[in-house]
Short mmCIF file of C-alpha atoms in Angstrom, two decimals:
data_model
loop_
_atom_site.label_atom_id
_atom_site.label_comp_id
_atom_site.label_asym_id
_atom_site.label_seq_id
_atom_site.Cartn_x
_atom_site.Cartn_y
_atom_site.Cartn_z
CA UNK T 1 0.00 0.00 0.00
CA UNK T 2 1.41 3.38 -0.97
CA UNK T 3 2.08 6.00 1.67
CA UNK T 4 1.10 9.64 1.16
CA UNK T 5 4.17 11.74 1.81
CA UNK T 6 3.60 15.12 3.38
CA UNK T 7 5.50 18.36 3.72
CA UNK T 8 8.13 18.47 6.43
CA UNK T 9 6.80 19.67 9.80
CA UNK T 10 8.44 20.75 13.05
CA UNK T 11 9.06 17.14 14.06
CA UNK T 12 10.83 16.39 10.76
CA UNK T 13 12.96 19.52 11.16
CA UNK T 14 13.99 18.52 14.68
CA UNK T 15 14.91 14.99 13.56
CA UNK T 16 16.84 16.33 10.55
CA UNK T 17 18.83 18.69 12.76
CA UNK T 18 19.82 15.70 14.88
CA UNK T 19 20.76 13.62 11.84
CA UNK T 20 22.77 16.44 10.29
CA UNK T 21 24.66 16.91 13.55
CA UNK T 22 25.54 13.21 13.51
CA UNK T 23 26.58 13.22 9.86
CA UNK T 24 28.45 16.50 10.20
CA UNK T 25 30.65 15.30 13.05
CA UNK T 26 31.47 12.03 11.27
CA UNK T 27 34.49 13.33 9.30
CA UNK T 28 35.78 15.08 12.42
CA UNK T 29 35.65 11.81 14.39
CA UNK T 30 37.60 9.96 11.67
CA UNK T 31 40.32 12.60 11.60
CA UNK T 32 40.38 12.89 15.39
CA UNK T 33 41.10 9.15 15.78
CA UNK T 34 43.43 8.84 12.76
CA UNK T 35 46.56 8.83 14.95
CA UNK T 36 45.31 5.73 16.79
CA UNK T 37 43.57 3.83 14.00
CA UNK T 38 44.01 4.24 10.25
CA UNK T 39 40.98 5.88 8.59
CA UNK T 40 40.65 2.90 6.24
CA UNK T 41 40.44 0.59 9.25
CA UNK T 42 37.86 2.90 10.82
CA UNK T 43 35.77 2.69 7.66
CA UNK T 44 36.12 -1.11 7.57
CA UNK T 45 35.22 -1.43 11.25
CA UNK T 46 32.14 0.76 10.99
CA UNK T 47 30.92 -1.11 7.91
CA UNK T 48 31.45 -4.49 9.57
CA UNK T 49 29.56 -3.51 12.73
CA UNK T 50 26.68 -2.03 10.75
CA UNK T 51 26.52 -4.97 8.33
CA UNK T 52 26.11 -7.35 11.28
CA UNK T 53 23.31 -5.27 12.77
CA UNK T 54 21.50 -4.78 9.46
CA UNK T 55 21.86 -8.50 8.70
CA UNK T 56 20.21 -9.36 12.01
CA UNK T 57 17.45 -6.86 11.23
CA UNK T 58 16.81 -8.57 7.87
CA UNK T 59 16.64 -11.95 9.63
CA UNK T 60 13.94 -10.48 11.86
CA UNK T 61 12.01 -8.46 9.28
CA UNK T 62 12.67 -10.55 6.15
CA UNK T 63 14.18 -9.64 2.80
CA UNK T 64 16.74 -12.33 2.04
CA UNK T 65 14.41 -13.87 -0.55
CA UNK T 66 15.21 -11.03 -2.96
CA UNK T 67 18.95 -11.71 -3.03
CA UNK T 68 18.56 -13.93 -6.11
CA UNK T 69 17.53 -11.10 -8.44
CA UNK T 70 19.38 -8.19 -6.81
CA UNK T 71 22.88 -9.45 -6.05
CA UNK T 72 24.50 -8.06 -9.21
CA UNK T 73 23.34 -4.54 -8.52
CA UNK T 74 24.14 -5.08 -4.86
CA UNK T 75 27.76 -6.00 -5.58
CA UNK T 76 28.20 -2.92 -7.77
CA UNK T 77 26.57 -0.62 -5.22
CA UNK T 78 28.70 -2.16 -2.48
CA UNK T 79 31.90 -1.72 -4.47
CA UNK T 80 31.10 1.96 -5.06
CA UNK T 81 30.22 2.40 -1.38
CA UNK T 82 33.56 0.91 -0.34
CA UNK T 83 35.40 3.08 -2.85
CA UNK T 84 33.64 6.14 -1.48
CA UNK T 85 34.90 5.49 2.02
CA UNK T 86 38.37 4.62 0.75
CA UNK T 87 38.55 8.08 -0.85
CA UNK T 88 37.21 9.67 2.36
CA UNK T 89 39.76 7.81 4.49
CA UNK T 90 42.70 8.68 2.26
CA UNK T 91 41.50 12.24 1.68
CA UNK T 92 41.20 13.00 5.39
CA UNK T 93 44.90 12.29 5.78
CA UNK T 94 45.64 15.11 3.33
CA UNK T 95 42.93 17.73 3.77
CA UNK T 96 40.74 19.06 6.56
CA UNK T 97 37.50 17.55 7.83
CA UNK T 98 35.78 20.83 6.92
CA UNK T 99 36.84 20.55 3.29
CA UNK T 100 35.86 16.87 3.15
CA UNK T 101 32.41 17.64 4.57
CA UNK T 102 31.66 20.04 1.71
CA UNK T 103 33.19 18.10 -1.17
CA UNK T 104 31.59 14.81 -0.11
CA UNK T 105 28.15 16.41 -0.32
CA UNK T 106 28.57 17.11 -4.02
CA UNK T 107 27.04 13.63 -4.38
CA UNK T 108 23.56 14.88 -5.44
CA UNK T 109 25.17 16.64 -8.41
CA UNK T 110 26.63 13.39 -9.71
CA UNK T 111 23.40 11.52 -8.98
CA UNK T 112 21.40 14.05 -10.99
CA UNK T 113 23.78 13.80 -13.94
CA UNK T 114 23.68 10.01 -13.86
CA UNK T 115 19.91 9.61 -13.75
CA UNK T 116 19.54 12.32 -16.44
CA UNK T 117 21.24 10.04 -18.95
CA UNK T 118 19.84 6.73 -17.69
CA UNK T 119 16.23 7.49 -16.73
CA UNK T 120 14.01 9.35 -19.20
CA UNK T 121 11.62 10.29 -16.39
CA UNK T 122 14.30 12.25 -14.54
CA UNK T 123 15.74 14.64 -17.11
CA UNK T 124 17.35 17.73 -15.64
CA UNK T 125 15.44 20.98 -15.84
CA UNK T 126 16.99 24.44 -16.47
CA UNK T 127 17.17 25.38 -12.79
CA UNK T 128 18.96 22.12 -12.05
CA UNK T 129 21.49 22.72 -14.82
CA UNK T 130 22.11 26.13 -13.26
CA UNK T 131 22.67 24.40 -9.93
CA UNK T 132 25.23 22.05 -11.46
CA UNK T 133 27.07 24.99 -12.99
CA UNK T 134 27.09 26.85 -9.66
CA UNK T 135 28.35 23.77 -7.83
CA UNK T 136 31.28 23.21 -10.17
CA UNK T 137 32.19 26.90 -10.10
CA UNK T 138 32.10 26.64 -6.30
CA UNK T 139 34.39 23.60 -6.38
CA UNK T 140 36.88 25.49 -8.56
CA UNK T 141 36.84 28.51 -6.23
CA UNK T 142 37.16 26.32 -3.12
CA UNK T 143 40.12 24.50 -4.67
CA UNK T 144 41.76 27.87 -5.29
CA UNK T 145 41.68 28.48 -1.53
CA UNK T 146 44.70 26.21 -1.15
CA UNK T 147 46.60 27.66 -4.09
CA UNK T 148 49.09 30.50 -4.16
CA UNK T 149 52.21 30.88 -6.24
CA UNK T 150 54.28 31.24 -3.06
CA UNK T 151 52.77 28.34 -1.15
CA UNK T 152 51.09 25.63 -3.22
CA UNK T 153 49.60 23.03 -0.89
CA UNK T 154 49.65 19.91 -3.07
CA UNK T 155 48.54 17.64 -0.23
CA UNK T 156 45.39 19.62 0.51
CA UNK T 157 44.50 19.86 -3.17
CA UNK T 158 44.86 16.09 -3.55
CA UNK T 159 42.77 15.52 -0.43
CA UNK T 160 40.09 17.88 -1.76
CA UNK T 161 40.10 16.02 -5.08
CA UNK T 162 39.63 12.72 -3.22
CA UNK T 163 36.66 14.33 -1.45
CA UNK T 164 35.06 15.13 -4.81
CA UNK T 165 35.77 11.55 -5.98
CA UNK T 166 34.08 10.27 -2.81
CA UNK T 167 31.06 12.41 -3.64
CA UNK T 168 31.06 11.03 -7.19
CA UNK T 169 31.10 7.45 -5.86
CA UNK T 170 28.24 8.23 -3.49
CA UNK T 171 26.29 9.74 -6.37
CA UNK T 172 27.05 6.73 -8.58
CA UNK T 173 25.87 4.39 -5.81
CA UNK T 174 22.53 6.16 -5.75
CA UNK T 175 22.27 5.90 -9.54
CA UNK T 176 22.92 2.14 -9.39
CA UNK T 177 20.20 1.73 -6.76
CA UNK T 178 17.72 3.82 -8.75
CA UNK T 179 18.43 2.19 -12.13
CA UNK T 180 18.62 -1.47 -11.03
CA UNK T 181 16.37 -3.99 -9.31
CA UNK T 182 17.61 -2.63 -6.02
CA UNK T 183 15.02 0.12 -6.42
CA UNK T 184 12.34 -2.48 -5.60
CA UNK T 185 14.30 -4.27 -2.85
CA UNK T 186 13.86 -3.60 0.87
CA UNK T 187 15.95 -0.68 2.11
CA UNK T 188 17.65 -2.95 4.64
CA UNK T 189 18.86 -5.33 1.91
CA UNK T 190 20.21 -2.47 -0.21
CA UNK T 191 22.04 -1.08 2.80
CA UNK T 192 23.38 -4.54 3.71
CA UNK T 193 24.92 -4.99 0.25
CA UNK T 194 26.75 -1.69 0.58
CA UNK T 195 27.99 -2.39 4.10
CA UNK T 196 29.17 -5.98 3.65
CA UNK T 197 30.89 -5.46 0.29
CA UNK T 198 32.40 -2.21 1.56
CA UNK T 199 33.66 -3.99 4.69
CA UNK T 200 35.38 -6.77 2.74
CA UNK T 201 36.84 -4.39 0.17
CA UNK T 202 38.18 -1.92 2.73
CA UNK T 203 39.65 -4.75 4.79
CA UNK T 204 41.53 -6.03 1.73
CA UNK T 205 42.80 -2.52 0.95
CA UNK T 206 43.99 -2.14 4.55
CA UNK T 207 45.70 -5.54 4.36
CA UNK T 208 47.58 -4.91 1.11
CA UNK T 209 48.49 -1.33 2.04
CA UNK T 210 49.82 -2.31 5.46
CA UNK T 211 47.29 -0.13 7.28
CA UNK T 212 45.68 -3.14 8.93
CA UNK T 213 48.42 -3.01 11.57
CA UNK T 214 47.78 0.67 12.30
CA UNK T 215 45.31 -0.07 15.08
CA UNK T 216 45.64 0.98 18.69
CA UNK T 217 42.53 0.34 20.76
CA UNK T 218 42.60 3.60 22.66
CA UNK T 219 39.36 5.11 24.03
CA UNK T 220 39.39 7.61 21.15
CA UNK T 221 39.76 4.87 18.51
CA UNK T 222 37.06 2.66 20.02
CA UNK T 223 34.69 5.61 20.47
CA UNK T 224 35.17 6.69 16.85
CA UNK T 225 34.50 3.25 15.35
CA UNK T 226 31.52 2.54 17.61
CA UNK T 227 30.03 5.97 16.92
CA UNK T 228 30.35 5.47 13.17
CA UNK T 229 29.16 1.87 13.20
CA UNK T 230 26.25 2.12 15.65
CA UNK T 231 25.10 5.72 15.41
CA UNK T 232 25.99 6.80 11.85
CA UNK T 233 25.81 3.72 9.63
CA UNK T 234 23.01 1.92 11.46
CA UNK T 235 20.78 4.17 13.55
CA UNK T 236 20.92 7.40 11.51
CA UNK T 237 20.57 5.68 8.13
CA UNK T 238 17.46 3.78 9.24
CA UNK T 239 15.93 6.98 10.65
CA UNK T 240 16.70 8.73 7.34
CA UNK T 241 14.94 6.02 5.32
CA UNK T 242 12.02 6.14 7.75
CA UNK T 243 11.69 9.89 7.13
CA UNK T 244 11.84 9.38 3.34
CA UNK T 245 8.82 7.09 3.54
CA UNK T 246 6.75 9.75 5.33
CA UNK T 247 7.89 13.15 4.06
CA UNK T 248 8.57 14.68 0.66
CA UNK T 249 12.17 14.04 -0.38
CA UNK T 250 12.65 17.59 -1.68
CA UNK T 251 11.80 19.04 1.74
CA UNK T 252 14.21 16.71 3.49
CA UNK T 253 16.92 17.42 0.91
CA UNK T 254 16.87 21.10 1.80
CA UNK T 255 17.32 20.29 5.51
CA UNK T 256 20.12 17.80 4.77
CA UNK T 257 22.32 20.63 3.49
CA UNK T 258 22.89 21.55 7.13
CA UNK T 259 25.29 18.58 7.27
CA UNK T 260 28.31 20.18 5.57
CA UNK T 261 27.67 23.36 7.55
CA UNK T 262 27.88 21.36 10.77
CA UNK T 263 30.92 19.53 9.40
CA UNK T 264 32.74 22.79 8.72
CA UNK T 265 31.75 24.19 12.13
CA UNK T 266 32.92 21.10 14.03
CA UNK T 267 36.16 21.02 12.04
CA UNK T 268 36.93 24.60 13.02
CA UNK T 269 35.81 24.37 16.66
CA UNK T 270 37.02 20.88 17.59
CA UNK T 271 40.09 20.48 15.38
CA UNK T 272 41.08 24.13 14.98
CA UNK T 273 41.02 23.88 11.18
CA UNK T 274 41.58 27.12 9.26
CA UNK T 275 39.17 28.44 6.63
CA UNK T 276 40.16 30.54 3.64
CA UNK T 277 37.87 33.14 2.08
CA UNK T 278 38.02 31.25 -1.22
CA UNK T 279 36.83 28.06 0.44
CA UNK T 280 33.93 29.78 2.22
CA UNK T 281 32.75 31.43 -1.03
CA UNK T 282 33.14 28.17 -2.95
CA UNK T 283 31.32 26.18 -0.28
CA UNK T 284 28.35 28.58 -0.38
CA UNK T 285 28.12 28.18 -4.17
CA UNK T 286 28.36 24.39 -3.88
CA UNK T 287 25.53 24.28 -1.32
CA UNK T 288 23.43 26.67 -3.40
CA UNK T 289 23.98 24.53 -6.48
CA UNK T 290 23.06 21.34 -4.63
CA UNK T 291 19.87 23.00 -3.39
CA UNK T 292 18.88 23.89 -6.96
CA UNK T 293 19.54 20.32 -8.12
CA UNK T 294 18.05 18.28 -5.27
CA UNK T 295 15.14 20.54 -4.33
CA UNK T 296 14.34 22.11 -7.69
CA UNK T 297 10.57 22.02 -7.23
CA UNK T 298 10.81 23.49 -3.73
CA UNK T 299 13.11 26.29 -5.02
CA UNK T 300 10.80 26.97 -7.97
CA UNK T 301 7.79 27.33 -5.68
CA UNK T 302 9.68 29.72 -3.43
CA UNK T 303 10.80 31.81 -6.41
CA UNK T 304 7.26 32.01 -7.75
CA UNK T 305 5.96 33.05 -4.35
CA UNK T 306 8.67 35.71 -4.03
CA UNK T 307 7.79 37.06 -7.49
CA UNK T 308 4.08 37.07 -6.64
CA UNK T 309 3.20 34.43 -9.25
CA UNK T 310 1.47 31.97 -6.99
#
């Protein structure tokens, strides 16, 4: 039976603020614990913990019967998910958590481009194309924040680029889910594919790169992995999917853009990360562009209201 989705209310806003706080602090936690446990191992640990919990949830709720016709898409989505967190882990060793928070959330741009070419029902409209242009201009300006002829920070630029690649992988994962049989599978099964394949892939990367031995079970390391595995990858994702079944996605998308803002704020306050003027300007353009792409109908209604056309 279909569920009528409604406009976001005060309750949805309060829940979204909580979720965005959780997602925003995630990159800060990874970087904070990096001295004790390699970011790749953190990503593997969180995925393994969450995969176990989601697997148990599927055993309780059901969903394994659809593995037969969804496993191909599941493997691809899982591989992209693992690659996303590999880029995040490696990027955070080169750039700031604030930068990573913004560049990772370019994902909706890549999703929109992917579904535009694969799904005839989701062609981009003019306002969305404008959003994509604004986002890429913002990325270019933000990149320039680490560039000067006297002091070219190659490490930060590479880390920023890995952040954009992580966003592209996240966007591609969404495209795979939307364009394959995973779109009809239970949310828990789709999430399980991503977590278990990501866990195995990241563990292999850590093994062959020698980072598997970079693990010291300090309170900071344990807290980081447990927070990511229990709170971020399991609890918050399930709450997010629950919201998507009850509220209009465009409304929630607008609220979700608080995440990189929280990420930048936590990076500055908790890690003492510096911000350049170029990065701030670029980040604003990126967020504006993402808003135009992900919440085009909501933006269009607001523009019409502002112009007195409805």
